[in-house]
Coordinates of N, CA and C in Angstrom, one line a residue:
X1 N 6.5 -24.9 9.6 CA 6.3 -23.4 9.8 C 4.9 -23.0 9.3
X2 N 4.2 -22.3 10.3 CA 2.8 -21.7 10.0 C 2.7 -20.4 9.2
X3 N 2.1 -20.4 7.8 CA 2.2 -20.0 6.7 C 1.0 -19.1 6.8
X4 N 0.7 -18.2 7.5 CA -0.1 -17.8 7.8 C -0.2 -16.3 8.1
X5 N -1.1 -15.1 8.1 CA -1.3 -13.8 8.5 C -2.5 -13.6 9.7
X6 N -2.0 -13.1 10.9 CA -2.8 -12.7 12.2 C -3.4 -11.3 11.2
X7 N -4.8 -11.2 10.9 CA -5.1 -10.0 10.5 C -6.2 -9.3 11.1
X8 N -6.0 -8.3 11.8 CA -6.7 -7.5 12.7 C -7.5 -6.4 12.0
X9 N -9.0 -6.7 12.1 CA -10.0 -5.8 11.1 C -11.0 -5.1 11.8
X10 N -10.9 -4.0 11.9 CA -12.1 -3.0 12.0 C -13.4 -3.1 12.3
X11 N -14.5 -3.3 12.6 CA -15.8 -3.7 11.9 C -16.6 -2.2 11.3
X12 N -16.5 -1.2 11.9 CA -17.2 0.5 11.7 C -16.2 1.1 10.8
X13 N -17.3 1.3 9.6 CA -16.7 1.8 9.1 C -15.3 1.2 7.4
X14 N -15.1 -0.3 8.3 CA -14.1 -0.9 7.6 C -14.7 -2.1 7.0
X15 N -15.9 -3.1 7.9 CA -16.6 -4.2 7.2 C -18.0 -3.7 6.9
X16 N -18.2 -2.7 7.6 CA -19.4 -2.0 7.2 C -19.5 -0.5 7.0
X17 N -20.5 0.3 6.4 CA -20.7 1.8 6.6 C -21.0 2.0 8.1
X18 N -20.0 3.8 8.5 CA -20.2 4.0 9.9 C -21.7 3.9 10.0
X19 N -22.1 3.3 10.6 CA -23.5 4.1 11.2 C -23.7 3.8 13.3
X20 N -22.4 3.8 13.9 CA -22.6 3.3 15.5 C -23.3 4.4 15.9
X21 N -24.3 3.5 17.0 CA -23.9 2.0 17.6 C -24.9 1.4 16.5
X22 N -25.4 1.6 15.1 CA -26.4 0.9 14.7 C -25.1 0.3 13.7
X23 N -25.2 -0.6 12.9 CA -24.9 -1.2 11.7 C -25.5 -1.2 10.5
X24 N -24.0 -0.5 9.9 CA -24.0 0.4 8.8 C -24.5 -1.3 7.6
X25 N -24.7 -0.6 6.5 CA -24.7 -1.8 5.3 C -23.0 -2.2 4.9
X26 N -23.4 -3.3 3.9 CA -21.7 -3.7 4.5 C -20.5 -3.2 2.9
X27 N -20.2 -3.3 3.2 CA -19.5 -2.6 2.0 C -18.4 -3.5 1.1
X28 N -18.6 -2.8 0.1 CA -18.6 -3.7 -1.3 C -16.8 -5.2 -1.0
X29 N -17.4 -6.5 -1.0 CA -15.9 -6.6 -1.0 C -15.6 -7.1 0.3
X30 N -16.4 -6.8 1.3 CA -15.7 -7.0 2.6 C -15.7 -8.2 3.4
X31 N -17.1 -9.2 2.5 CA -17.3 -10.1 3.4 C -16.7 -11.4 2.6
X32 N -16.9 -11.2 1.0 CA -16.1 -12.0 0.5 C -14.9 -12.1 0.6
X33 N -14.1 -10.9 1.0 CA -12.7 -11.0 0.9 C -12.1 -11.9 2.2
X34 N -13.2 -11.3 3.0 CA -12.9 -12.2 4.4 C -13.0 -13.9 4.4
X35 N -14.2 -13.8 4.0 CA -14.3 -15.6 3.9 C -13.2 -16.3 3.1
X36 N -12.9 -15.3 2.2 CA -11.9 -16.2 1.2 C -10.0 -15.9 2.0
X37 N -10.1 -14.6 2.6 CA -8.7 -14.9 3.4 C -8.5 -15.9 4.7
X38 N -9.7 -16.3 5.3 CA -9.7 -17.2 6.2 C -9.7 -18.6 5.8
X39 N -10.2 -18.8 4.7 CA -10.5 -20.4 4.1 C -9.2 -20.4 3.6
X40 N -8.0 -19.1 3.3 CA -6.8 -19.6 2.8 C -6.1 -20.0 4.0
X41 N -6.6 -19.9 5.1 CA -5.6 -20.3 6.6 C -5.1 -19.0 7.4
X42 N -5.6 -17.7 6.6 CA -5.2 -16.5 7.9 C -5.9 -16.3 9.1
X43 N -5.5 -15.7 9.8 CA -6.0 -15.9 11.4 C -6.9 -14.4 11.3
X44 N -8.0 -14.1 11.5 CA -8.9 -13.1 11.2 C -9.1 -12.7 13.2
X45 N -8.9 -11.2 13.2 CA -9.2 -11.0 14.7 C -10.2 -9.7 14.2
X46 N -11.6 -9.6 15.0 CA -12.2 -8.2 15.4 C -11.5 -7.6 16.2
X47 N -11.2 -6.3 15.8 CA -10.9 -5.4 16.2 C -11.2 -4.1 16.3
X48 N -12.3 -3.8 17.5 CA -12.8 -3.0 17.2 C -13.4 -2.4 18.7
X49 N -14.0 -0.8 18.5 CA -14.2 0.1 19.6 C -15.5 -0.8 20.9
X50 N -16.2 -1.5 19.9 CA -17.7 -1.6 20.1 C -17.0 -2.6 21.4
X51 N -18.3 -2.5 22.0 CA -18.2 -3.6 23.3 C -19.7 -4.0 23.7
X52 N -19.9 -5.0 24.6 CA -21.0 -5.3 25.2 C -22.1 -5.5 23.8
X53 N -23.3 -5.4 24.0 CA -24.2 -5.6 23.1 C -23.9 -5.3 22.1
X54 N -23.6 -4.0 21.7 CA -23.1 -3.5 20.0 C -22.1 -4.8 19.4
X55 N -20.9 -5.0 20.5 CA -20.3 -5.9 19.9 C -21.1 -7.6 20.0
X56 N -21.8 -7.6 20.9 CA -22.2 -9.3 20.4 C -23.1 -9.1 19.2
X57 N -23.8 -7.4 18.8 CA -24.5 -7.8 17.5 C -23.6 -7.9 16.1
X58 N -22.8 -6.7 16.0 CA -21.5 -7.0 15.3 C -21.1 -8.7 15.0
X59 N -20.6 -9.4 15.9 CA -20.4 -10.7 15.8 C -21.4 -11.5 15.1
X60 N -22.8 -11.6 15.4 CA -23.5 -12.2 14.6 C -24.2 -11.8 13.4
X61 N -23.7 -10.5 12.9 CA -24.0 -9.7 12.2 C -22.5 -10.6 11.2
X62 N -21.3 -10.7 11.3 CA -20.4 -11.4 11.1 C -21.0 -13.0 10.5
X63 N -21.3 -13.7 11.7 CA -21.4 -15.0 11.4 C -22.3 -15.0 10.5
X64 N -23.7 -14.1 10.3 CA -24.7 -14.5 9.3 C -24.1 -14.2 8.2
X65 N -23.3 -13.6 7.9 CA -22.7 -13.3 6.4 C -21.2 -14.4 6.4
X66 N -21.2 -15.5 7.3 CA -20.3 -16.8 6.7 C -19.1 -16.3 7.3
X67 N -18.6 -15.1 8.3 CA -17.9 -15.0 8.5 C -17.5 -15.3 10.2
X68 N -16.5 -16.2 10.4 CA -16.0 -16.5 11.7 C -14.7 -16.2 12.0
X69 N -14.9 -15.4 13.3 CA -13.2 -14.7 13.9 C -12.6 -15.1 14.4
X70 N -11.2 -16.0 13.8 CA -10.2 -16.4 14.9 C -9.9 -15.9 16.2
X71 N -10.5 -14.7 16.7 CA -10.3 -14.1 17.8 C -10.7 -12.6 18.4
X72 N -11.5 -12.0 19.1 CA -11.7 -10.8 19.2 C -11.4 -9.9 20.3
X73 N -11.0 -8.5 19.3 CA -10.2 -7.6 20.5 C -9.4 -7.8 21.3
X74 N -8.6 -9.4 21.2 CA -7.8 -10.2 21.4 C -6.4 -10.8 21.3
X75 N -5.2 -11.0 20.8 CA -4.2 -11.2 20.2 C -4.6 -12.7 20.2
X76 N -4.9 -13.3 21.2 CA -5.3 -14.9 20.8 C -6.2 -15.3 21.5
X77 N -6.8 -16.6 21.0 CA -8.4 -16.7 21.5 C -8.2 -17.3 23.5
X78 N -7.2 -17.8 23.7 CA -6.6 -18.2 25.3 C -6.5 -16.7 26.3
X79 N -6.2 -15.7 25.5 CA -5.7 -14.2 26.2 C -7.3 -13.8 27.5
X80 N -6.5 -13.7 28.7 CA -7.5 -12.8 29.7 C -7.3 -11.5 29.8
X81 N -8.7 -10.9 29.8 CA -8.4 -9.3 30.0 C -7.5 -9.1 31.2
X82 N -6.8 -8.3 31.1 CA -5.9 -7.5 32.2 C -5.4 -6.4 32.2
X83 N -6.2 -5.4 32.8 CA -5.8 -4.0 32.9 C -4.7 -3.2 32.8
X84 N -3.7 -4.0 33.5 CA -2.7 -3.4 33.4 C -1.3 -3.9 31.9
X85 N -2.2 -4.9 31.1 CA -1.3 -4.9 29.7 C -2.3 -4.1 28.7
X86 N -1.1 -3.8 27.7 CA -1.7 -3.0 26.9 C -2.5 -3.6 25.6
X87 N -3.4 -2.8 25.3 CA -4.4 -3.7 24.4 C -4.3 -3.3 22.8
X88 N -3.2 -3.1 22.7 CA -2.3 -3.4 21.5 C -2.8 -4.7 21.1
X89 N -3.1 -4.8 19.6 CA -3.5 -6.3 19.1 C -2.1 -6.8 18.5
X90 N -1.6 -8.0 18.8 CA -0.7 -8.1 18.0 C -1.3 -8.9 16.7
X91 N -0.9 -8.4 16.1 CA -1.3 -8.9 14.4 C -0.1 -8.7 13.4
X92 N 0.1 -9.4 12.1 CA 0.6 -8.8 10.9 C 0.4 -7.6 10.3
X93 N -1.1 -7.6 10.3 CA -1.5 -6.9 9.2 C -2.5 -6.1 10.1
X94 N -3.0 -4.6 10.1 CA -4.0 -4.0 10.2 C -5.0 -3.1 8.8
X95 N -6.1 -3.9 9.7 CA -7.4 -3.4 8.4 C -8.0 -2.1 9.2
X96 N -7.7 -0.9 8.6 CA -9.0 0.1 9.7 C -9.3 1.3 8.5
X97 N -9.9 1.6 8.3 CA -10.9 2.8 7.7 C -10.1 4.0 8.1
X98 N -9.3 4.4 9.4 CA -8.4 5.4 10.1 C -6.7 5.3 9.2
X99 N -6.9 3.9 8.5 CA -5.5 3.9 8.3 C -4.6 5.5 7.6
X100 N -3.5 6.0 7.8 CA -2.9 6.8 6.9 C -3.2 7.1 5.3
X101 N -4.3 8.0 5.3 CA -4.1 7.4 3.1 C -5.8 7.3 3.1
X102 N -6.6 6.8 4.2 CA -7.7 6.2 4.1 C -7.8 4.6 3.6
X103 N -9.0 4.5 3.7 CA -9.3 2.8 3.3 C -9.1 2.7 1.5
X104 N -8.7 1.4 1.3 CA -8.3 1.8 -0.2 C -9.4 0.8 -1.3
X105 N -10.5 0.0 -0.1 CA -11.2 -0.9 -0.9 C -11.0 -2.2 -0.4
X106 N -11.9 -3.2 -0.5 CA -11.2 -4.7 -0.1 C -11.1 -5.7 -1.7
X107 N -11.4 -5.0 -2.7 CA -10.5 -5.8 -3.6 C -9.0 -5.6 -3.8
X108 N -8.9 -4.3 -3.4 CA -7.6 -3.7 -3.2 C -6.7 -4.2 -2.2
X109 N -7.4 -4.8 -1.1 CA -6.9 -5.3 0.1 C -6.3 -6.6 -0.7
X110 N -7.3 -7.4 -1.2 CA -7.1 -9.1 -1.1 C -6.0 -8.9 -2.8
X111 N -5.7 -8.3 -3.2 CA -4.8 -7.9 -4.6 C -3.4 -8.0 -3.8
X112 N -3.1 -6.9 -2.6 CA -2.1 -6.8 -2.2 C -1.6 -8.0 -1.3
X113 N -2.7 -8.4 -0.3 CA -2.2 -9.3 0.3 C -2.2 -10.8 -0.3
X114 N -2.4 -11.5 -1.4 CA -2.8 -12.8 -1.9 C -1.9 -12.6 -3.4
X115 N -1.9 -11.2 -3.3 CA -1.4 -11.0 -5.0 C -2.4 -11.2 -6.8
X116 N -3.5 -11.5 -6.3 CA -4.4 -12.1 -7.3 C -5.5 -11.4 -7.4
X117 N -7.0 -11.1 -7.8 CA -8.0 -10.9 -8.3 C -8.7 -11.8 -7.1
X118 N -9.8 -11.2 -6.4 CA -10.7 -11.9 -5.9 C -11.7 -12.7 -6.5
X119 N -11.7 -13.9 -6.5 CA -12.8 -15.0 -7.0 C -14.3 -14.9 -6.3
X120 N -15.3 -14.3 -6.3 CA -16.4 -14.6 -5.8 C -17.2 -15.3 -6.2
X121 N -17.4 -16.8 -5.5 CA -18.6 -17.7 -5.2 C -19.9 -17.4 -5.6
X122 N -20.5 -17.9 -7.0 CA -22.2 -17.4 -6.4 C -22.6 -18.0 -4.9
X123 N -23.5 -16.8 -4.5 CA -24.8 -17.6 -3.6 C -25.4 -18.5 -3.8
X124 N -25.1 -19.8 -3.0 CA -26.4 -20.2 -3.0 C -27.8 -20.1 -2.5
X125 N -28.7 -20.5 -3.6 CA -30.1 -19.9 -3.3 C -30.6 -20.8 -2.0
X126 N -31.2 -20.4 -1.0 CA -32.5 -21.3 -0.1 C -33.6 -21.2 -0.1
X127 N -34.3 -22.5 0.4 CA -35.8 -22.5 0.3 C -36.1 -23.1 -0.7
X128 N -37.5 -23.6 -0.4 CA -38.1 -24.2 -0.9 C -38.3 -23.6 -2.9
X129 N -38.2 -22.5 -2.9 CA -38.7 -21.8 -3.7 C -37.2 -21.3 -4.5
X130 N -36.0 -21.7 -3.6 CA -34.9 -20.9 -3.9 C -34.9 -19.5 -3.9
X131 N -35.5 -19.0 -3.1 CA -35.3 -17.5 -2.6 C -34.6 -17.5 -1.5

C-alpha cells in the first residue's frame, strides 16, 4: 500500500511573495519544507493560475531551489488536457495562500502534516572559493 500524500501547492503568494506575473521572493519555510516532504515520498503537484511563460519561469524558479514536481496543474503526470473535464486537482491535501483562515506558515504546514519540527540541511557552499 502506497504511504503517501498527492499535495497540491500554490506557487503566488504560497511558495513565494505575490508579486505576478513577476516572482515574488520566496518565503520563509517554503522550499525546505518542500524538499523535505518529497524526499519523504509525497507526490508534490503545481497548482497554480500562471500558464505559458510565467509558468515555465515558476518551474525553474522551482528546480533552482532543489525542488521537483511530481506533476503540474495536473492530477497525474500521464493526464491530457481536455476541455470538457473539470480541472479540479485531485490531491489529499491543498496548500493555497486563499485557504479559509489564511496561510498559516510552512513550519506550521510540515508540524501538521509529518507531525515533527522541520530539520533544515545547511547549504552547501560552491565554487572554487565556496561562495
Amino acid at each position: 500500500m502506497e504511504n503517501f500524500l498527492r499535495i497540491a501547492v500554490d506557487f503566488d503568494g504560497t511558495i513565494v511573495e505575490h508579486n505576478y506575473p513577476e516572482i515574488g521572493k520566496p518565503l520563509p519555510g517554503a522550499f525546505d519544507t518542500l524538499k523535505a516532504l518529497s524526499e519523504q515520498g509525497h507526490k508534490l503537484i503545481l497548482w497554480t493560475f500562471r500558464d505559458g511563460d510565467s509558468l515555465q519561469e515558476a518551474i525553474e524558479y522551482c528546480m533552482e531551489n532543489g525542488v521537483m514536481f511530481w506533476t503540474i496543474n495536473k492530477s497525474f503526470p500521464e493526464e491530457e488536457f481536455n476541455q470538457y473535464v473539470s480541472r479540479k486537482i485531485n490531491a489529499d491535501i491543498y496548500i493555497d495562500d486563499k485557504n479559509f483562515g489564511g496561510f498559516p506558515g510552512w513550519h506550521t504546514i510540515y508540524e501538521k502534516l509529518v507531525g515533527g519540527e522541520l530539520q533544515v540541511k545547511p547549504e552547501k557552499k560552491r565554487g572554487w572559493f565556496r561562495l
